[in-house]
Amino acid sequence: MATEMRTRPTPGGFVKRLLVGRALATHKLEHQLLPKTLALPVFASDPMSSNAYATEEMMLVLVTAGAAALALRLPLALAIALLLVIVVTSYRQTVRAYPRGGGSYIVARENLGTVPGLVAAAAILTDYVLTVAVSITAGTTAIASVRAETLVPLRVPIAVGLVAFVTLANLRGVKEASTLFAVPTYGFVVMVGITLATGFARCLGGCPLAETADLPLPVEHSLSLFLIARAFSSGATALTGVEAIADGVQAFRRPQSRNAATTLAIMGAITVTMFLGITTLSQLLHVRITEEIAPEAPVLGQIGRTVFDGGLGYLLLQVFTAGILILAANTAFQDFPRLSSILARDRFMPSQFRNRGDRLVFSNGVIVLATLAALLIWAFDANLTRLIQLYVVGVFTAFTLSQSGMVRRWLRLREARWVRGAVINGIGALTTGVVLVIVTITKFALGAWIVIVAMPIIVGFFLAVHHHYARIDRALAVGRLSPQATARTRFLVLIPGFDEATTEAIAYLRAIRPEELEVLWVGPPEGYEAARQAWRERAPRLGELQLLEGADRHLVRAVRRRVRERRLAPDEFLTIVIPEKVRGTALWQALRGRASFLLKAAMLFEPTVVVTDVAFLPAEAGATPVAGERPLEPERNVVLIPISAVHDPTVRAITYAKALKPAQIEALYIATDPEEQTDIVARWHERGIDVPLVLLEAPFRDITEPLLAEIRRFTSRGDTIVTVVLPELIPRHWWENVLHNQTGLFIKRLLLLEPRVVLTSVPYHLRHPEVPER
């Protein structure tokens, strides 16, 4: 177990703590589960907030056929409300059948097959991105309507800023976000309730008329079945977000499925009541709407202004409407990362989406969602009507697949009351399937084609990721390398000049005592003779300094040529030692030392080559001899091998580490999830690895403190240098690296500035089985 330590917080770390909050331990996850009162605003804010614009979007289609067509708004609203009741009832069965969550993806994949499941996942992820874009844009429209002349031109930066605000709130954790968002959600429900009650009460003595009651509505299209279907599909935005609770069952307090089903019923009742009430009152008050006035006078705003005569009630309604529209995006921020983590668990998305951040949320999913939504808002100029056209297709695709999957499940398992369940879900599948066809036909040319084209591309991405991981798993499962194998290594040292970094490299070479060493001058050729004499004086026991031809013109090409000239035995490694003077952050170092960075990257793709980076830090200047003096010789070399799994890349790194003949060698497994430790230990013993395995706990899922603590346990002695050997998987194609080695890159950045630490990367090439089974 690592000794307890605390690293000095960096300015960036301080800002992160200020914005996001202190890290939560993994065992605190249970305390982040939500009661129904907080789960409702988190998961139901999207469908409830859609009442602020669903009626309006339906009316915007009807008005193109003239004022008479508005008489259809109430019958259409009743049909949409019935559809909502059917979908909610169907999903209540889904959450009971699948208490671990996953929604449409899990149901479709388990019952209909992998591809239908991935189509459902692509559809619902697309819908979540659109939910954020549409909700934030609608909230921005509500804000801008207060002072249209000033704020409407600024709607894009306002909307992007609001995306950033909701993102930050969600990075602080589920429970904090739900507490923050509860007030505007419940405030909106209460204010809409008061507005409806006041409006209907005033109508008892004769309904007041909206300011737009006599607004001329020129006939642009005839009232056709197609136009009615378009109006229905636009109003069906009231159903967006119903899926969210099925995806997020595991966020509820126990009993999770029962609480989720209850929350679904409450959400359905509130949404139906508000939607029918707003639509009915808009008809009684003779509210009219056109594309031109919609940004300044939305339907719900007109109702509030008419009912409250523009007083305090209207102002509060607008405030809470803007609040819930903005925070309705929270539903997507809860479920996009969670569904992404489920897909990553099933190896259909990069494994980084499984990682929980400091506040126990899936931070990578949150950031990706925010980025995509902001780009969408910018691309569509924060125009609600244009964005709405992309909406709903994904929703009803997921609905249809989910309900069809449930029907198949009932028929397959024939559990208690299976006939009743199959009928309910069958009706749900039929109705949502019909609506999907209507939506696709009516909205295709208006922008829905973008979503329809995007979904197969996303499914293709899922399958490509899965194929890649499956191929890697098959390659690593062979277990062709023996942990008992022995190897030796030759050293190739590159000397660009004589500075503190070279002095540090000499000290490191003396500590490891290489059996075979070649030292190459890669500086200017005219400086070679002076460099050779300096090398004889400073490192007389490390061989002669040789000139590497062409290194001054193209370092990578010259080193690669020299490497390929070497003829290595099957049990040999070639270690390239690169002295490097480090200043600033890892990013700045990569930019400043571009040649060195490119060389290290290129050598990772050379079979049998191991890259060792000997860094000198300015902070070590007081402890390191100046140029011209002989370096102090460390007495001990300790090798530490951070591992993430027990497979051939790990075994290869261990074989190399033993070839260094260190005074002490340890493999380090940093457990971010306590449940993983047992499996790692069992596999370690199963492979018969004779190197001690040290388990380091990382209760906050941050490997920094436990790793540095273990390293400093050795370097604090003063006479010890630590070589950190990193197993590094090298896939067939360079672009596949984004799916691997992310932890290794983090460790390299972390240890680049750590004194008395040498970083060594041991690549495992899937294309080059250069180390035979022994």
Tab-separated table of N, CA and C in Angstrom, residues 28-40 43 99 174-175 178-179 245 248-263 338:
chain	number	residue	atom	x	y	z
A	28	LYS	N	-18.635	6.546	-2.232
A	28	LYS	CA	-19.692	7.538	-2.014
A	28	LYS	C	-20.762	7.490	-3.106
A	29	LEU	N	-20.578	6.609	-4.091
A	29	LEU	CA	-21.521	6.558	-5.211
A	29	LEU	C	-22.938	6.281	-4.734
A	30	GLU	N	-23.078	5.432	-3.741
A	30	GLU	CA	-24.410	5.108	-3.209
A	30	GLU	C	-25.117	6.355	-2.700
A	31	HIS	N	-24.338	7.295	-2.139
A	31	HIS	CA	-24.933	8.518	-1.588
A	31	HIS	C	-25.324	9.512	-2.673
A	32	GLN	N	-24.931	9.242	-3.910
A	32	GLN	CA	-25.303	10.119	-5.015
A	32	GLN	C	-26.607	9.686	-5.678
A	33	LEU	N	-27.191	8.561	-5.221
A	33	LEU	CA	-28.456	8.105	-5.784
A	33	LEU	C	-29.581	9.060	-5.395
A	34	LEU	N	-30.574	9.154	-6.275
A	34	LEU	CA	-31.576	10.216	-6.148
A	34	LEU	C	-32.911	9.701	-5.627
A	35	PRO	N	-33.537	10.443	-4.688
A	35	PRO	CA	-34.937	10.153	-4.353
A	35	PRO	C	-35.841	10.641	-5.479
A	36	LYS	N	-37.109	10.239	-5.445
A	36	LYS	CA	-38.026	10.596	-6.538
A	36	LYS	C	-38.185	12.112	-6.676
A	37	THR	N	-38.124	12.824	-5.553
A	37	THR	CA	-38.324	14.281	-5.612
A	37	THR	C	-37.212	14.991	-6.370
A	38	LEU	N	-35.996	14.436	-6.337
A	38	LEU	CA	-34.885	15.018	-7.088
A	38	LEU	C	-34.719	14.368	-8.459
A	39	ALA	N	-35.135	13.097	-8.565
A	39	ALA	CA	-35.030	12.420	-9.858
A	39	ALA	C	-35.981	13.037	-10.878
A	40	LEU	N	-37.135	13.516	-10.413
A	40	LEU	CA	-38.115	14.108	-11.336
A	40	LEU	C	-37.534	15.307	-12.088
A	43	PHE	N	-34.599	13.897	-14.562
A	43	PHE	CA	-34.924	13.067	-15.720
A	43	PHE	C	-36.196	13.493	-16.452
A	99	PRO	N	-34.099	-3.434	-14.767
A	99	PRO	CA	-33.775	-2.534	-13.650
A	99	PRO	C	-32.353	-1.985	-13.672
A	174	VAL	N	-24.188	14.439	-9.972
A	174	VAL	CA	-25.618	14.254	-10.213
A	174	VAL	C	-26.450	14.909	-9.131
A	175	LYS	N	-26.072	14.684	-7.888
A	175	LYS	CA	-26.919	15.170	-6.797
A	175	LYS	C	-26.905	16.683	-6.725
A	178	SER	N	-29.020	17.985	-9.545
A	178	SER	CA	-30.453	17.809	-9.335
A	178	SER	C	-30.995	18.807	-8.325
A	179	THR	N	-30.213	19.098	-7.288
A	179	THR	CA	-30.645	20.087	-6.292
A	179	THR	C	-30.738	21.472	-6.925
A	245	ILE	N	-35.702	8.232	-18.267
A	245	ILE	CA	-35.817	7.493	-17.005
A	245	ILE	C	-35.427	6.032	-17.204
A	248	GLY	N	-31.773	5.790	-17.098
A	248	GLY	CA	-31.120	6.170	-15.846
A	248	GLY	C	-31.656	5.501	-14.611
A	249	VAL	N	-32.166	4.277	-14.737
A	249	VAL	CA	-32.755	3.585	-13.579
A	249	VAL	C	-31.759	3.477	-12.430
A	250	GLN	N	-30.488	3.243	-12.754
A	250	GLN	CA	-29.502	3.032	-11.696
A	250	GLN	C	-29.159	4.295	-10.928
A	251	ALA	N	-29.660	5.440	-11.360
A	251	ALA	CA	-29.426	6.679	-10.611
A	251	ALA	C	-30.432	6.873	-9.500
A	252	PHE	N	-31.473	6.022	-9.449
A	252	PHE	CA	-32.523	6.150	-8.436
A	252	PHE	C	-32.128	5.435	-7.144
A	253	ARG	N	-32.731	5.906	-6.055
A	253	ARG	CA	-32.584	5.173	-4.803
A	253	ARG	C	-33.338	3.855	-4.877
A	254	ARG	N	-32.956	2.935	-4.021
A	254	ARG	CA	-33.580	1.626	-4.029
A	254	ARG	C	-34.939	1.670	-3.316
A	255	PRO	N	-35.924	0.877	-3.782
A	255	PRO	CA	-35.898	-0.024	-4.939
A	255	PRO	C	-35.941	0.767	-6.245
A	256	GLN	N	-34.928	0.592	-7.062
A	256	GLN	CA	-34.694	1.476	-8.197
A	256	GLN	C	-35.771	1.385	-9.268
A	257	SER	N	-36.135	0.183	-9.694
A	257	SER	CA	-37.104	0.063	-10.787
A	257	SER	C	-38.475	0.571	-10.368
A	258	ARG	N	-38.862	0.312	-9.111
A	258	ARG	CA	-40.179	0.787	-8.653
A	258	ARG	C	-40.207	2.307	-8.586
A	259	ASN	N	-39.135	2.910	-8.063
A	259	ASN	CA	-39.071	4.369	-7.992
A	259	ASN	C	-39.043	4.995	-9.386
A	260	ALA	N	-38.353	4.334	-10.312
A	260	ALA	CA	-38.302	4.848	-11.682
A	260	ALA	C	-39.673	4.788	-12.338
A	261	ALA	N	-40.393	3.675	-12.132
A	261	ALA	CA	-41.728	3.533	-12.719
A	261	ALA	C	-42.687	4.569	-12.137
A	262	THR	N	-42.576	4.821	-10.846
A	262	THR	CA	-43.435	5.834	-10.210
A	262	THR	C	-43.142	7.224	-10.755
A	263	THR	N	-41.859	7.527	-10.903
A	263	THR	CA	-41.469	8.837	-11.446
A	263	THR	C	-41.969	9.001	-12.877
A	338	ARG	N	-24.257	8.372	-19.451
A	338	ARG	CA	-24.539	7.051	-18.885
A	338	ARG	C	-24.696	6.013	-19.992
